[in-house]
CSV table of C-alpha atoms in Angstrom, one decimal:
chain,number,residue,atom,x,y,z
A,7,UNK,CA,120.5,169.1,122.9
A,8,UNK,CA,116.8,169.5,121.9
A,9,UNK,CA,116.7,169.6,118.1
A,10,UNK,CA,113.9,170.2,115.8
A,11,UNK,CA,113.7,169.7,112.0
A,12,UNK,CA,113.2,173.4,111.4
A,13,UNK,CA,116.6,174.0,112.9
A,14,UNK,CA,118.6,171.9,110.5
A,15,UNK,CA,120.8,174.1,108.4
A,16,UNK,CA,120.3,173.9,104.6
A,17,UNK,CA,122.4,171.7,102.4
A,18,UNK,CA,125.6,173.6,101.4
A,19,UNK,CA,125.7,175.6,104.6
A,20,UNK,CA,129.0,175.3,106.4
A,21,UNK,CA,127.0,174.9,109.7
A,22,UNK,CA,125.2,171.8,108.5
A,23,UNK,CA,127.9,169.2,109.2
A,24,UNK,CA,128.8,170.3,112.8
A,25,UNK,CA,125.1,170.5,113.5
A,26,UNK,CA,124.5,167.0,112.3
A,27,UNK,CA,127.4,165.7,114.3
A,28,UNK,CA,125.9,167.3,117.5
A,29,UNK,CA,122.7,165.6,116.6
A,30,UNK,CA,124.5,162.2,116.3
A,31,UNK,CA,126.0,162.5,119.7
A,32,UNK,CA,122.8,163.8,121.4
A,33,UNK,CA,120.9,161.3,123.6
A,34,UNK,CA,117.8,163.5,123.7
A,35,UNK,CA,116.6,163.1,120.0
A,36,UNK,CA,113.0,162.4,119.6
A,37,UNK,CA,112.6,160.7,116.2
A,38,UNK,CA,108.9,161.3,115.8
A,39,UNK,CA,109.0,164.9,114.6
A,40,UNK,CA,111.7,164.1,112.2
A,41,UNK,CA,109.8,161.2,110.6
A,42,UNK,CA,106.6,163.2,110.5
A,43,UNK,CA,108.5,166.1,108.7
A,44,UNK,CA,109.9,163.6,106.1
A,45,UNK,CA,106.5,162.0,105.6
A,46,UNK,CA,104.8,165.4,105.1
A,47,UNK,CA,107.5,166.6,102.7
A,48,UNK,CA,108.4,169.6,104.8
A,49,UNK,CA,112.0,168.5,105.4
A,50,UNK,CA,114.3,167.9,102.3
A,51,UNK,CA,115.7,164.5,102.7
A,52,UNK,CA,119.5,163.9,102.1
A,53,UNK,CA,121.8,161.0,102.7
A,54,UNK,CA,123.8,163.0,105.5
A,55,UNK,CA,120.5,163.5,107.6
A,56,UNK,CA,119.4,160.0,107.0
A,57,UNK,CA,122.8,158.5,108.0
A,58,UNK,CA,122.4,160.3,111.4
A,59,UNK,CA,118.7,159.7,111.8
A,60,UNK,CA,118.7,155.8,111.3
A,61,UNK,CA,121.0,155.5,114.3
A,62,UNK,CA,118.2,157.0,116.5
A,63,UNK,CA,115.4,154.8,115.2
A,64,UNK,CA,114.0,151.6,116.8
A,65,UNK,CA,112.5,148.7,114.6
A,66,UNK,CA,109.1,150.5,114.3
A,67,UNK,CA,110.7,153.8,113.3
A,68,UNK,CA,113.0,152.1,110.7
A,69,UNK,CA,109.9,150.3,109.3
A,70,UNK,CA,108.1,153.8,109.2
A,71,UNK,CA,111.0,155.3,107.3
A,72,UNK,CA,111.2,152.3,105.0
A,73,UNK,CA,107.5,152.6,104.3
A,74,UNK,CA,107.9,156.2,103.4
A,75,UNK,CA,110.6,155.3,100.8
A,76,UNK,CA,108.6,152.6,99.3
A,77,UNK,CA,105.6,155.0,98.8
A,78,UNK,CA,107.7,157.5,96.8
A,79,UNK,CA,106.3,157.9,93.2
A,80,UNK,CA,108.4,156.4,90.4
A,81,UNK,CA,110.9,158.6,88.7
A,82,UNK,CA,113.2,158.3,85.5
A,83,UNK,CA,115.2,161.3,86.5
A,84,UNK,CA,118.9,159.8,86.8
A,85,UNK,CA,120.0,162.2,89.6
A,86,UNK,CA,116.9,161.6,91.6
A,87,UNK,CA,117.1,157.8,91.2
A,88,UNK,CA,120.7,157.8,92.4
A,89,UNK,CA,119.8,159.8,95.5
A,90,UNK,CA,116.9,157.5,96.4
A,91,UNK,CA,119.1,154.4,96.0
A,92,UNK,CA,121.7,156.0,98.5
A,93,UNK,CA,118.8,156.7,100.9
A,94,UNK,CA,117.5,153.1,100.5
A,95,UNK,CA,120.9,151.7,101.2
A,96,UNK,CA,120.9,153.6,104.5
A,97,UNK,CA,117.3,153.0,105.5
A,98,UNK,CA,117.1,149.3,104.7
A,99,UNK,CA,120.1,148.1,106.8
A,100,UNK,CA,118.1,147.7,109.9
A,101,UNK,CA,117.4,144.0,110.6
A,102,UNK,CA,113.9,143.9,111.9
A,103,UNK,CA,110.8,141.7,111.3
A,104,UNK,CA,108.7,144.7,110.3
A,105,UNK,CA,111.3,145.8,107.8
A,106,UNK,CA,111.7,142.3,106.5
A,107,UNK,CA,107.9,142.0,106.1
A,108,UNK,CA,107.8,145.4,104.2
A,109,UNK,CA,110.7,144.4,101.8
A,110,UNK,CA,109.0,140.9,101.3
A,111,UNK,CA,105.7,142.5,100.3
A,112,UNK,CA,107.5,145.0,98.0
A,113,UNK,CA,109.5,142.3,96.2
A,114,UNK,CA,106.4,140.2,95.8
A,115,UNK,CA,104.7,143.2,94.0
A,116,UNK,CA,107.7,144.2,91.9
A,117,UNK,CA,111.2,142.6,92.3
A,118,UNK,CA,113.1,145.8,92.2
A,119,UNK,CA,116.8,144.9,92.0
A,120,UNK,CA,117.4,147.6,94.6
A,121,UNK,CA,115.3,145.7,97.1
A,122,UNK,CA,116.7,142.2,96.6
A,123,UNK,CA,120.0,142.7,98.3
A,124,UNK,CA,118.3,144.3,101.3
A,125,UNK,CA,115.8,141.4,101.5
A,126,UNK,CA,118.8,139.0,101.9
A,127,UNK,CA,120.3,141.3,104.4
A,128,UNK,CA,117.3,140.6,106.7
A,129,UNK,CA,118.7,137.1,106.9
A,130,UNK,CA,115.2,135.5,107.2
A,131,UNK,CA,115.2,131.7,106.0
A,132,UNK,CA,111.7,132.3,104.7
A,133,UNK,CA,113.0,134.5,101.9
A,134,UNK,CA,115.4,131.9,100.4
A,135,UNK,CA,112.8,130.4,98.1
A,136,UNK,CA,111.9,133.8,96.6
A,137,UNK,CA,115.5,134.8,96.1
A,138,UNK,CA,116.3,131.4,94.7
A,139,UNK,CA,113.5,131.6,92.2
A,140,UNK,CA,114.5,135.1,91.1
A,141,UNK,CA,118.2,134.2,90.6
A,142,UNK,CA,117.4,131.0,88.7
A,143,UNK,CA,114.5,131.9,86.3
A,144,UNK,CA,114.9,133.8,83.1
A,145,UNK,CA,114.4,137.5,83.5
A,146,UNK,CA,116.4,140.7,83.5
A,147,UNK,CA,120.0,140.2,84.3
A,148,UNK,CA,120.0,143.0,86.8
A,149,UNK,CA,117.3,141.3,88.8
A,150,UNK,CA,119.0,137.9,88.7
A,151,UNK,CA,122.3,139.4,89.9
A,152,UNK,CA,120.6,141.4,92.6
A,153,UNK,CA,118.9,138.2,93.9
A,154,UNK,CA,122.1,136.4,94.0
A,155,UNK,CA,123.6,139.4,95.9
A,156,UNK,CA,120.8,139.0,98.3
A,157,UNK,CA,121.7,135.4,98.9
A,158,UNK,CA,125.4,136.4,99.3
A,159,UNK,CA,124.6,138.9,102.1
A,160,UNK,CA,122.7,136.2,104.0
A,161,UNK,CA,124.9,133.2,103.0
A,162,UNK,CA,125.2,131.5,106.4
A,163,UNK,CA,121.4,131.3,107.2
A,164,UNK,CA,120.1,129.6,103.9
A,165,UNK,CA,119.6,125.9,103.8
A,166,UNK,CA,123.1,124.8,102.7
A,167,UNK,CA,122.2,121.8,100.5
A,168,UNK,CA,119.6,123.8,98.5
A,169,UNK,CA,122.0,126.7,98.3
A,170,UNK,CA,125.0,124.7,97.0
A,171,UNK,CA,122.7,123.1,94.4
A,172,UNK,CA,121.5,126.5,93.1
A,173,UNK,CA,125.0,128.0,93.1
A,174,UNK,CA,126.4,125.0,91.1
A,175,UNK,CA,123.6,125.4,88.6
A,176,UNK,CA,124.3,129.2,88.3
A,177,UNK,CA,128.0,128.5,87.7
A,178,UNK,CA,127.1,127.1,84.4
A,179,UNK,CA,124.9,130.0,83.4
A,180,UNK,CA,125.6,131.8,80.1
A,181,UNK,CA,125.5,135.2,81.9
A,182,UNK,CA,129.1,135.5,82.6
A,183,UNK,CA,129.0,138.0,85.6
A,184,UNK,CA,126.3,135.9,87.2
A,185,UNK,CA,128.3,132.7,86.8
A,186,UNK,CA,131.4,134.3,88.2
A,187,UNK,CA,129.5,135.6,91.2
A,188,UNK,CA,128.1,132.1,91.8
A,189,UNK,CA,131.6,130.7,91.7
A,190,UNK,CA,132.7,133.2,94.3
A,191,UNK,CA,129.9,132.2,96.6
A,192,UNK,CA,130.3,128.6,96.1
A,193,UNK,CA,133.9,128.9,97.3
A,194,UNK,CA,132.6,130.5,100.5
A,195,UNK,CA,130.5,127.4,101.5
A,196,UNK,CA,131.5,124.5,103.7
A,197,UNK,CA,132.9,121.7,101.6
A,198,UNK,CA,133.7,124.3,98.9
A,199,UNK,CA,136.4,122.2,97.4
A,200,UNK,CA,134.0,119.3,96.5
A,201,UNK,CA,131.5,121.8,95.1
A,202,UNK,CA,134.1,123.5,92.8
A,203,UNK,CA,135.5,120.2,91.6
A,204,UNK,CA,132.0,119.2,90.7
A,205,UNK,CA,131.3,122.3,88.8
A,206,UNK,CA,134.6,122.0,86.9
A,207,UNK,CA,133.4,118.7,85.5
A,208,UNK,CA,130.8,120.6,83.5
A,209,UNK,CA,131.1,122.9,80.6
A,210,UNK,CA,131.5,126.5,81.9
A,211,UNK,CA,131.8,130.0,80.4
A,212,UNK,CA,135.6,130.5,80.0
A,213,UNK,CA,135.7,133.3,82.5
A,214,UNK,CA,133.7,131.4,85.1
A,215,UNK,CA,135.9,128.3,84.5
A,216,UNK,CA,139.2,130.3,85.0
A,217,UNK,CA,137.6,131.8,88.2
A,218,UNK,CA,136.6,128.4,89.5
A,219,UNK,CA,140.1,127.0,89.0
A,220,UNK,CA,141.6,130.0,90.8
A,221,UNK,CA,139.2,129.6,93.7
A,222,UNK,CA,139.9,125.9,94.0
A,223,UNK,CA,143.7,126.5,93.8
A,224,UNK,CA,143.4,129.0,96.7
A,225,UNK,CA,141.3,126.8,99.1
A,226,UNK,CA,143.4,125.4,101.9
A,227,UNK,CA,143.4,121.7,102.4
A,228,UNK,CA,143.1,119.9,105.7
A,229,UNK,CA,146.2,118.5,107.3
A,230,UNK,CA,146.5,114.7,107.1
A,231,UNK,CA,147.4,112.2,109.7
A,232,UNK,CA,148.4,108.9,108.1
A,233,UNK,CA,148.4,106.1,110.7
A,234,UNK,CA,150.7,103.3,109.5
A,235,UNK,CA,152.4,100.1,110.6
A,236,UNK,CA,155.9,100.9,111.8
A,237,UNK,CA,158.8,98.6,112.4
A,238,UNK,CA,160.7,97.8,115.5
A,239,UNK,CA,161.2,100.8,117.7
A,240,UNK,CA,158.6,102.7,115.7
A,241,UNK,CA,160.8,103.1,112.5
A,242,UNK,CA,158.9,104.3,109.5
A,243,UNK,CA,159.8,102.5,106.2
A,244,UNK,CA,161.3,104.8,103.6
A,245,UNK,CA,158.5,104.4,101.1
A,246,UNK,CA,156.0,105.8,103.6
A,247,UNK,CA,158.2,108.8,104.3
A,248,UNK,CA,158.5,109.5,100.7
A,249,UNK,CA,154.8,109.2,100.2
A,250,UNK,CA,154.1,111.7,103.0
A,251,UNK,CA,156.7,114.2,101.6
A,252,UNK,CA,155.2,114.1,98.1
A,253,UNK,CA,151.7,114.5,99.5
A,254,UNK,CA,152.7,117.6,101.4
A,255,UNK,CA,154.1,119.1,98.2
A,256,UNK,CA,150.9,118.3,96.2
A,257,UNK,CA,148.5,119.4,98.9
A,258,UNK,CA,150.5,122.3,100.2
A,259,UNK,CA,149.3,121.2,103.7
A,260,UNK,CA,150.9,119.3,106.5
A,261,UNK,CA,151.0,115.5,106.3
A,262,UNK,CA,152.1,113.6,109.4
A,263,UNK,CA,152.8,109.9,109.9
A,264,UNK,CA,152.0,108.1,113.1
A,265,UNK,CA,153.0,104.5,113.8
A,266,UNK,CA,151.2,101.7,115.6
A,267,UNK,CA,154.3,99.9,116.5
A,268,UNK,CA,157.0,101.2,119.0
A,269,UNK,CA,156.0,104.4,120.8
A,270,UNK,CA,153.2,106.2,119.1
A,271,UNK,CA,153.5,110.0,118.8
A,272,UNK,CA,151.5,111.7,121.6
A,273,UNK,CA,149.1,114.3,120.2
A,274,UNK,CA,149.9,116.7,123.0
A,275,UNK,CA,153.5,116.7,122.2
A,276,UNK,CA,153.2,116.9,118.4
A,277,UNK,CA,150.2,118.8,117.1
A,278,UNK,CA,149.6,119.1,113.4
A,279,UNK,CA,150.5,122.6,112.3
A,280,UNK,CA,147.4,124.6,111.4
A,281,UNK,CA,145.0,122.1,112.9
A,282,UNK,CA,143.0,124.6,114.9
A,283,UNK,CA,142.1,126.4,111.7
A,284,UNK,CA,141.3,123.2,109.5
A,285,UNK,CA,139.9,119.9,110.7
A,286,UNK,CA,142.3,117.1,110.8
A,287,UNK,CA,141.8,114.2,108.5
A,288,UNK,CA,142.9,110.8,109.9
A,289,UNK,CA,143.6,108.1,107.3
A,290,UNK,CA,144.4,104.6,108.6
A,291,UNK,CA,146.7,103.2,106.0
A,292,UNK,CA,146.0,99.7,107.2
A,293,UNK,CA,144.9,96.8,104.8
A,294,UNK,CA,143.1,94.5,107.2
A,295,UNK,CA,140.4,94.8,109.8
A,296,UNK,CA,142.5,93.4,112.7
A,297,UNK,CA,142.9,94.6,116.2
A,298,UNK,CA,144.7,97.8,115.1
A,299,UNK,CA,141.7,98.9,112.9
A,300,UNK,CA,139.1,97.9,115.6
A,301,UNK,CA,140.7,99.1,118.7
A,302,UNK,CA,143.9,101.2,118.2
A,303,UNK,CA,142.5,103.5,115.5
A,304,UNK,CA,139.4,104.6,117.6
A,305,UNK,CA,141.8,105.4,120.5
A,306,UNK,CA,144.1,107.4,118.4
A,307,UNK,CA,141.1,109.4,116.9
A,308,UNK,CA,139.8,110.0,120.4
A,309,UNK,CA,143.2,111.5,121.4
A,310,UNK,CA,143.5,113.7,118.4
A,311,UNK,CA,139.8,114.8,118.7
A,312,UNK,CA,140.5,116.2,122.1
A,313,UNK,CA,142.7,118.9,120.3
A,314,UNK,CA,140.0,120.0,117.7
A,315,UNK,CA,137.8,118.9,114.9
A,316,UNK,CA,138.7,115.5,113.2
A,317,UNK,CA,137.4,113.6,110.2
A,318,UNK,CA,138.3,109.9,110.1
A,319,UNK,CA,138.3,107.9,106.9
A,320,UNK,CA,137.8,104.0,106.7
A,321,UNK,CA,141.0,101.9,106.8
A,322,UNK,CA,142.6,101.6,103.4
A,323,UNK,CA,141.8,98.0,102.7
A,324,UNK,CA,138.0,98.9,102.8
A,325,UNK,CA,138.3,101.4,99.9
A,326,UNK,CA,136.6,99.9,96.7
A,327,UNK,CA,139.3,101.6,94.6
A,328,UNK,CA,142.1,99.9,96.6
A,329,UNK,CA,140.4,96.6,96.3
A,330,UNK,CA,140.0,97.1,92.6
A,331,UNK,CA,143.8,97.9,92.4
A,332,UNK,CA,144.5,94.6,94.1
A,333,UNK,CA,142.3,92.7,91.7
A,334,UNK,CA,143.9,94.4,88.7
A,335,UNK,CA,147.4,93.8,90.0
A,336,UNK,CA,146.7,90.0,90.5
A,337,UNK,CA,145.2,89.8,87.1
A,338,UNK,CA,148.3,91.3,85.6
A,339,UNK,CA,150.5,89.0,87.6
A,340,UNK,CA,148.3,86.0,86.7
A,341,UNK,CA,148.6,86.8,83.0
A,342,UNK,CA,152.4,86.9,83.4
A,343,UNK,CA,152.5,83.6,85.3
A,344,UNK,CA,150.3,82.0,82.6
A,345,UNK,CA,152.7,83.1,79.9
A,346,UNK,CA,155.4,81.3,81.8
A,347,UNK,CA,153.2,78.1,82.1
A,348,UNK,CA,152.1,78.7,85.7
A,349,UNK,CA,148.3,78.5,85.9
A,350,UNK,CA,147.6,78.0,89.7
A,351,UNK,CA,145.1,80.2,91.4
A,352,UNK,CA,146.6,83.6,92.5
A,353,UNK,CA,147.3,84.0,96.3
A,354,UNK,CA,147.0,87.0,98.6
A,355,UNK,CA,149.5,86.5,101.5
A,356,UNK,CA,148.6,88.2,104.8
A,357,UNK,CA,149.5,88.0,108.4
A,358,UNK,CA,147.3,85.8,110.5
A,359,UNK,CA,144.1,87.4,111.9
A,360,UNK,CA,141.7,86.6,114.6
A,361,UNK,CA,138.3,85.0,113.5
A,362,UNK,CA,135.2,87.0,113.0
A,363,UNK,CA,135.2,90.3,111.1
A,364,UNK,CA,138.6,89.6,109.5
A,365,UNK,CA,137.3,86.2,108.0
A,366,UNK,CA,134.4,87.9,106.4
A,367,UNK,CA,136.6,90.6,105.0
A,368,UNK,CA,139.1,88.1,103.6
A,369,UNK,CA,136.2,86.1,102.1
A,370,UNK,CA,134.9,89.2,100.4
A,371,UNK,CA,138.5,90.2,99.2
A,372,UNK,CA,139.1,86.7,97.8
A,373,UNK,CA,135.9,86.8,95.8
A,374,UNK,CA,136.6,90.4,94.6
A,375,UNK,CA,140.0,89.5,93.4
A,376,UNK,CA,139.3,85.8,92.3
A,377,UNK,CA,142.2,84.8,94.6
A,378,UNK,CA,142.9,82.7,97.7
A,379,UNK,CA,143.8,84.4,100.8
A,380,UNK,CA,146.7,82.6,102.7
A,381,UNK,CA,147.8,83.4,106.2
A,382,UNK,CA,151.6,83.8,106.3
A,383,UNK,CA,153.1,84.7,109.6
A,384,UNK,CA,156.0,87.1,109.7
A,385,UNK,CA,158.0,84.7,111.8
A,386,UNK,CA,157.5,81.7,109.7
A,387,UNK,CA,160.7,79.7,109.1
A,388,UNK,CA,159.5,78.2,105.9
A,389,UNK,CA,159.1,81.2,103.8
A,390,UNK,CA,161.6,80.0,101.3
A,391,UNK,CA,159.7,76.8,101.1
A,392,UNK,CA,156.5,78.8,100.6
A,393,UNK,CA,158.1,80.8,97.8
A,394,UNK,CA,159.1,77.6,96.0
A,395,UNK,CA,155.7,76.1,96.4
A,396,UNK,CA,153.9,79.0,94.7
A,397,UNK,CA,153.0,78.0,91.2
A,398,UNK,CA,151.0,81.1,90.2
A,399,UNK,CA,150.6,84.8,90.9
A,400,UNK,CA,151.0,85.9,94.5
A,401,UNK,CA,150.7,89.3,96.3
A,402,UNK,CA,151.8,90.1,99.8
A,403,UNK,CA,149.3,92.3,101.5
A,404,UNK,CA,152.0,94.6,103.0
A,405,UNK,CA,151.9,98.4,102.2
A,406,UNK,CA,155.6,98.9,103.0
A,407,UNK,CA,158.5,96.7,103.6
A,408,UNK,CA,158.3,94.3,106.5
A,409,UNK,CA,159.7,90.9,107.6
A,410,UNK,CA,157.4,89.0,105.2
A,411,UNK,CA,158.4,91.0,102.1
A,412,UNK,CA,162.0,90.9,103.0
A,413,UNK,CA,162.0,87.1,103.4
A,414,UNK,CA,160.4,86.6,99.9
A,415,UNK,CA,162.1,86.8,96.6
A,416,UNK,CA,162.3,90.2,95.2
A,417,UNK,CA,160.0,89.3,92.3
A,418,UNK,CA,157.4,88.0,94.6
A,419,UNK,CA,157.7,90.1,97.7
A,420,UNK,CA,157.8,93.8,96.6
A,421,UNK,CA,155.4,95.6,99.0
A,422,UNK,CA,152.5,97.4,97.5
A,423,UNK,CA,153.9,101.0,97.7
A,424,UNK,CA,156.9,99.8,95.6
A,425,UNK,CA,154.5,99.0,92.9
A,426,UNK,CA,153.5,101.9,90.6
A,427,UNK,CA,149.7,101.0,90.5
A,428,UNK,CA,149.3,101.4,94.3
A,429,UNK,CA,151.6,104.3,94.8
A,430,UNK,CA,149.8,106.3,92.1
A,431,UNK,CA,146.4,105.5,93.4
A,432,UNK,CA,147.4,106.6,97.0
A,433,UNK,CA,148.8,109.9,95.8
A,434,UNK,CA,145.8,110.6,93.7
A,435,UNK,CA,143.2,109.6,96.2
A,436,UNK,CA,145.0,111.3,99.2
A,437,UNK,CA,146.0,114.3,97.2
A,438,UNK,CA,142.3,114.9,96.2
A,439,UNK,CA,141.0,114.9,99.8
A,440,UNK,CA,139.6,118.3,100.9
């Protein structure tokens, strides 16, 4: 089909739509005469024609058509302005360096809200600073919102740290629609949960706050893999199973336990539900940096990492909050012992460890808790004598019931997860993970 601008049926003609459809399907359209007719004003420009024509243009032709639109004289006539915006939305969709340069120059001259979203659509990292400045600085609300829309359409190409900082700032803006828009964009970023949690720590406009809470509640959490000490045959103590069940309910995401003793679960045989969609978070619920932490945990992490993305947290005993809880528990026990006339230094009972890293850790923990670390083998035959010899506060470093805790008096040997302070801390800390 050889078509010329003069052959186009007039608007309102019943022949116009079929004619334009034939033009769309034709491979023999030469855009030059059409562009020339538009530039000279000899062809009335309507959105139905432009929608077909833009499909026939290369980058240079798109830039030429955009240049024509940018040169149109200003108008305050509502109907004409609406028509021009419709045309711009069609013309400016081409991603091309020449189009990006034209939009960039036009925005620098006058930051027309109609141009800002199209500038972001070009997805050129060089435009981030300009859009960021326009969204942040005081000015017409329409321009600020349009700049934020420009950032939205190019969301994945901007520098993420700077973008997150900007969005967190805009979430606190007094312009309610702008703040709500920033909340929505923040929820689309990687690590969105942490960003929204930080925003909710600040004063927000009520609508933006409600929106942020809804977005946070809707974000899926990563499945957890809790690596724990099992008992003979890989049996998992009841308090650990209860912890995992409660965490699943809180997080609304899978929580799986894997034991070190007995026969560990093979990743290939038991994948975490949903793991391909969300990274798996491996949490070693181990209290001391022994062989399990230094050798077994890396091997377990490597096996799971073959199935997909994995994030690995430090072992539980290394968490400052956990060490603080041990210090607080010992302080409370020491105060209770002192009221009964027992004033000996508090003890931390632990299973024996090989020299090296463990020694340094125990020395640090002893200083942190103002306590003496005492190696106590699970198989010791004199645990009863040990219990009788204790003249002050003592705490077994055992997360769940084991042979050590079962052979000590109930008042002395309760494992940490059976003590409210530690159970609450674990539920809060693990429940808050992304």
